[in-house]
CSV table of C-alpha atoms in Angstrom, one decimal:
chain,number,residue,atom,x,y,z
A,1,MET,CA,49.5,-63.5,3.6
A,2,VAL,CA,49.6,-65.0,7.5
A,3,GLN,CA,49.7,-68.8,7.3
A,4,GLY,CA,46.5,-69.7,8.8
A,5,GLU,CA,45.0,-66.0,7.6
A,6,VAL,CA,41.9,-66.1,5.7
A,7,PRO,CA,42.7,-64.1,2.0
A,8,LYS,CA,40.6,-61.0,2.0
A,9,VAL,CA,38.1,-60.9,-0.3
A,10,GLU,CA,39.1,-58.5,-3.2
A,11,ILE,CA,35.5,-58.4,-5.3
A,12,ASP,CA,32.3,-60.1,-4.9
A,13,VAL,CA,30.3,-61.7,-7.9
A,14,LEU,CA,26.6,-62.3,-7.8
A,15,PHE,CA,25.1,-65.1,-10.0
A,16,VAL,CA,21.2,-63.9,-10.5
A,17,GLY,CA,18.5,-65.6,-12.6
A,18,GLN,CA,15.7,-68.0,-13.1
A,19,THR,CA,15.6,-71.1,-11.5
A,20,GLY,CA,17.3,-74.0,-13.0
A,21,ILE,CA,19.0,-71.5,-15.3
A,22,GLY,CA,22.3,-72.9,-15.1
A,23,LYS,CA,24.0,-70.4,-12.4
A,24,SER,CA,25.2,-73.0,-9.7
A,25,THR,CA,27.0,-75.3,-13.1
A,26,ILE,CA,28.7,-71.6,-13.6
A,27,VAL,CA,29.9,-71.3,-10.2
A,28,ASN,CA,31.3,-74.6,-10.2
A,29,MET,CA,33.1,-73.9,-14.2
A,30,ILE,CA,35.3,-71.2,-12.4
A,31,ARG,CA,36.0,-73.3,-9.2
A,32,ARG,CA,37.0,-75.9,-11.7
A,33,VAL,CA,35.3,-78.6,-9.9
A,34,THR,CA,32.8,-81.0,-11.8
A,35,ASP,CA,28.8,-80.9,-11.1
A,36,SER,CA,29.2,-84.0,-9.3
A,37,SER,CA,32.2,-83.1,-7.1
A,38,LYS,CA,31.6,-83.5,-3.2
A,39,THR,CA,32.5,-79.7,-3.0
A,40,ALA,CA,30.0,-78.4,-6.0
A,41,ALA,CA,27.4,-76.4,-5.4
A,42,GLU,CA,24.0,-78.5,-6.1
A,43,VAL,CA,23.1,-78.3,-9.6
A,44,SER,CA,19.1,-78.8,-10.4
A,45,ASN,CA,17.4,-80.7,-13.1
A,46,GLY,CA,16.5,-76.9,-15.1
A,47,VAL,CA,12.6,-77.4,-13.6
A,48,THR,CA,13.3,-78.3,-9.6
A,49,PRO,CA,15.2,-75.3,-7.5
A,50,CYS,CA,18.1,-76.9,-5.8
A,51,THR,CA,19.9,-73.6,-4.8
A,52,LYS,CA,17.5,-73.2,-0.7
A,53,GLN,CA,19.5,-70.4,0.1
A,54,THR,CA,22.5,-68.3,-1.0
A,55,ILE,CA,25.6,-69.5,-0.2
A,56,ALA,CA,29.3,-67.9,-1.5
A,57,TYR,CA,32.1,-70.1,-2.5
A,58,PRO,CA,35.6,-68.4,-2.3
A,59,VAL,CA,37.8,-69.1,-4.8
A,60,GLU,CA,41.7,-67.5,-6.2
A,61,LEU,CA,42.0,-67.3,-9.7
A,62,GLU,CA,45.6,-66.8,-11.7
A,63,THR,CA,46.5,-63.5,-10.9
A,64,GLY,CA,46.1,-64.4,-7.3
A,65,LEU,CA,42.6,-62.8,-6.9
A,66,HIS,CA,40.5,-63.4,-4.1
A,67,CYS,CA,36.9,-64.0,-5.0
A,68,GLN,CA,33.7,-64.8,-3.4
A,69,LEU,CA,31.3,-66.7,-6.1
A,70,TRP,CA,27.6,-65.8,-4.6
A,71,ASP,CA,25.1,-68.9,-5.8
A,72,THR,CA,21.6,-66.9,-5.4
A,73,ARG,CA,18.5,-68.4,-5.3
A,74,GLY,CA,16.4,-68.7,-8.5
A,75,LEU,CA,13.9,-65.8,-9.6
A,76,ASP,CA,10.9,-67.8,-10.5
A,77,GLU,CA,9.1,-66.6,-13.6
A,78,ALA,CA,5.9,-68.8,-12.5
A,79,VAL,CA,5.2,-65.7,-10.2
A,80,GLU,CA,4.0,-63.0,-12.6
A,81,SER,CA,1.6,-65.0,-14.3
A,82,GLN,CA,-1.6,-63.2,-14.3
A,83,ASP,CA,-3.9,-66.5,-14.7
A,84,ARG,CA,-6.2,-66.4,-11.4
A,85,GLY,CA,-8.1,-69.6,-12.7
A,86,PHE,CA,-7.6,-73.3,-11.1
A,87,MET,CA,-3.7,-72.3,-10.4
A,88,ALA,CA,-4.5,-69.7,-8.4
A,89,LYS,CA,-3.3,-71.0,-5.1
A,90,ILE,CA,-0.3,-72.4,-6.7
A,91,VAL,CA,0.1,-68.7,-7.8
A,92,ASP,CA,-0.4,-67.4,-4.8
A,93,ARG,CA,2.2,-69.4,-3.4
A,94,LEU,CA,4.9,-69.0,-5.5
A,95,ARG,CA,4.1,-64.9,-5.4
A,96,GLN,CA,4.9,-65.4,-1.5
A,97,LEU,CA,8.1,-67.4,-2.2
A,98,ALA,CA,9.5,-64.9,-4.5
A,99,LYS,CA,8.8,-62.1,-2.4
A,100,GLN,CA,11.2,-63.9,-0.2
A,101,GLN,CA,13.7,-64.8,-2.6
A,102,GLU,CA,13.7,-61.2,-3.6
A,103,ARG,CA,14.5,-60.3,0.2
A,104,GLU,CA,16.9,-62.8,0.2
A,105,LEU,CA,18.7,-61.1,-2.9
A,106,ARG,CA,18.6,-58.0,-1.5
A,107,GLU,CA,19.8,-58.3,1.7
A,108,THR,CA,22.8,-60.0,0.1
A,109,ILE,CA,23.7,-57.6,-2.4
A,110,ARG,CA,23.4,-54.5,0.0
A,111,HIS,CA,24.8,-56.1,3.1
A,112,ARG,CA,26.7,-59.2,3.0
A,113,THR,CA,28.9,-58.7,-0.1
A,114,ARG,CA,32.1,-57.1,1.5
A,115,THR,CA,33.0,-55.0,-1.5
A,116,ALA,CA,31.9,-51.9,-2.8
A,117,THR,CA,31.5,-52.5,-6.4
A,118,PRO,CA,30.6,-56.0,-7.1
A,119,ILE,CA,29.8,-58.0,-10.2
A,120,LEU,CA,25.8,-58.5,-11.1
A,121,MET,CA,26.4,-62.0,-13.8
A,122,TRP,CA,22.6,-62.1,-14.9
A,123,CYS,CA,22.1,-65.3,-16.3
A,124,ILE,CA,19.6,-66.1,-19.3
A,125,ASP,CA,18.9,-68.4,-21.3
A,126,ALA,CA,19.4,-68.6,-24.7
A,127,THR,CA,16.1,-69.7,-25.6
A,128,LYS,CA,14.8,-66.7,-24.2
A,129,LEU,CA,16.5,-63.8,-25.6
A,130,GLU,CA,14.0,-62.2,-27.3
A,131,VAL,CA,11.5,-62.7,-23.8
A,132,PRO,CA,11.6,-59.2,-22.8
A,133,PHE,CA,10.3,-60.3,-19.0
A,134,HIS,CA,13.8,-61.7,-18.2
A,135,TRP,CA,15.8,-58.2,-19.4
A,136,GLN,CA,12.9,-56.2,-17.2
A,137,GLN,CA,13.7,-58.5,-14.2
A,138,PHE,CA,17.8,-57.7,-14.3
A,139,ARG,CA,16.9,-54.4,-14.7
A,140,LYS,CA,14.8,-54.7,-11.7
A,141,VAL,CA,17.9,-56.2,-10.1
A,142,TYR,CA,20.1,-53.8,-11.0
A,143,VAL,CA,18.3,-50.5,-10.3
A,144,GLU,CA,16.6,-51.5,-7.7
A,145,TYR,CA,18.4,-53.9,-5.4
A,146,CYS,CA,22.2,-53.0,-6.3
A,147,ASP,CA,21.2,-49.2,-6.8
A,148,ARG,CA,22.9,-48.9,-10.5
A,149,LYS,CA,26.9,-49.8,-8.6
A,150,ALA,CA,27.6,-53.1,-9.1
A,151,ILE,CA,29.2,-53.8,-12.8
A,152,PRO,CA,26.7,-55.8,-14.9
A,153,VAL,CA,27.6,-58.7,-17.0
A,154,ILE,CA,25.0,-60.8,-19.0
A,155,VAL,CA,26.1,-64.3,-19.6
A,156,ILE,CA,24.0,-66.4,-22.0
A,157,THR,CA,23.4,-70.1,-20.9
A,158,ARG,CA,22.7,-73.1,-23.0
A,159,MET,CA,24.3,-71.4,-25.8
A,160,ALA,CA,24.7,-74.0,-29.4
A,161,SER,CA,28.0,-73.5,-30.3
A,162,GLU,CA,27.1,-72.6,-34.0
A,163,ARG,CA,24.3,-69.7,-33.1
A,164,ILE,CA,25.5,-66.6,-34.6
A,165,GLY,CA,23.6,-63.2,-34.0
A,166,TRP,CA,22.8,-63.4,-30.5
A,167,GLU,CA,25.1,-60.5,-29.3
A,168,PRO,CA,23.1,-57.5,-31.2
A,169,VAL,CA,20.1,-59.6,-29.9
A,170,CYS,CA,21.1,-58.8,-26.3
A,171,ARG,CA,22.3,-55.2,-27.3
A,172,SER,CA,18.7,-54.4,-28.8
A,173,GLN,CA,17.4,-55.7,-25.5
A,174,LEU,CA,19.7,-53.7,-23.0
A,175,GLN,CA,18.8,-50.5,-25.0
A,176,GLN,CA,15.5,-50.4,-24.3
A,177,LEU,CA,15.8,-51.0,-20.5
A,178,ASP,CA,17.0,-47.3,-19.8
A,179,LEU,CA,20.4,-48.5,-17.6
A,180,GLY,CA,21.9,-45.3,-17.8
A,181,LEU,CA,24.8,-47.2,-19.2
A,182,GLY,CA,25.3,-45.2,-22.4
A,183,PRO,CA,23.8,-44.8,-25.4
A,184,ASP,CA,25.0,-48.3,-26.9
A,185,THR,CA,25.4,-50.4,-23.8
A,186,SER,CA,28.4,-51.2,-25.3
A,187,ASP,CA,30.2,-51.5,-21.5
A,188,VAL,CA,28.2,-53.9,-20.5
A,189,PRO,CA,30.2,-57.8,-21.3
A,190,LEU,CA,27.9,-60.1,-23.1
A,191,LEU,CA,29.4,-63.7,-22.7
A,192,ARG,CA,28.1,-67.2,-23.8
A,193,VAL,CA,28.4,-70.4,-21.6
A,194,ARG,CA,27.8,-73.3,-24.2
A,195,THR,CA,26.0,-76.4,-24.4
A,196,PHE,CA,28.5,-78.8,-23.8
A,197,ARG,CA,29.4,-82.7,-23.0
A,198,ASN,CA,31.4,-83.3,-20.2
A,199,SER,CA,33.7,-81.3,-18.1
A,200,PHE,CA,37.0,-82.2,-20.1
A,201,CYS,CA,35.6,-80.8,-23.6
A,202,ALA,CA,37.1,-77.7,-25.2
A,203,GLU,CA,33.7,-75.8,-25.2
A,204,TYR,CA,33.9,-76.2,-21.1
A,205,THR,CA,37.4,-75.6,-21.0
A,206,GLU,CA,37.0,-72.3,-23.1
A,207,ASP,CA,33.8,-70.7,-21.5
A,208,SER,CA,35.4,-71.8,-18.0
A,209,ASN,CA,38.6,-69.6,-18.7
A,210,ALA,CA,36.7,-66.6,-20.4
A,211,LEU,CA,34.7,-66.5,-17.1
A,212,ARG,CA,37.8,-66.4,-14.7
A,213,ASP,CA,39.9,-63.8,-17.2
A,214,LEU,CA,36.7,-61.8,-17.4
A,215,ILE,CA,36.4,-61.0,-13.6
A,216,CYS,CA,39.7,-60.6,-13.0
A,217,ARG,CA,39.9,-57.9,-15.9
A,218,LEU,CA,36.2,-55.9,-14.1
A,219,ARG,CA,37.9,-56.0,-10.9
A,220,ARG,CA,37.8,-52.6,-9.4
A,221,PRO,CA,40.2,-50.8,-6.0
A,222,VAL,CA,38.6,-52.3,-3.0
A,223,ASP,CA,37.2,-49.3,-0.4
A,224,THR,CA,39.5,-49.6,2.4
C-alpha cells in the first residue's frame, strides 16, 4: 500500500442490539482501547443510550485484515410495549424514535457498508436469552434489513464466567426463527463476552482475542 493511502475495507462488521447491551464496549475490545480512552466508542450506563448515531471505527487485525466496525444505535425494547395507559405519550415518542433508529440501521446495512457480505453481530444480554422478543428482533434485522446476505453471529454480553448451558438455549431460540440456515443452525457462531473487572484481566483479553479471531475466520472474498 502506498504511504498515506487509506486501506481498503475488506469486511464490515455491524454491532446491533438493544440500548445499553454493550455494543460499544465490544467495539472497544476489538480495537483494544479502554472505554475511558479518548479514541474509544462512548459507552452507556446500561439505561441511557450514548450512541446517538451510527459510527464506523476502522481497525486492522493481526492477519492484516482491515475492518470497519459499525457501532449502531440501540433498538429500544420499550417501544414494543402495548401499554396505552398513562405512559401513552412516552410510548408514542419511543415508537417514533424506534422508527428513526430502524431507518438509520437499514440505511447503514444497505448503503453505507462497503463489502458485499458484512458480518452481523447480534448482541443480547445473558439475562435475556430466553426472551423470544430479542430473538425476533434479530430475525427482523437479518431477514428484512440484511436480506439474509450478512454472516450472522450471536454475541452474549455480560455473561457470568461460571454459567453453563447457555449454548443449547441459544440454539433452541435460533431454531424457532426459520432463518433458512439449516435445521440445527450450527453454522451460526455463538460467542460470549464475560463480565470483567478491568481491561487487564484474563476474561477481557481472552474474549477480545476470540472476537478478533472470529472476524478473521469469517471473512469472505470481497467483490471486485
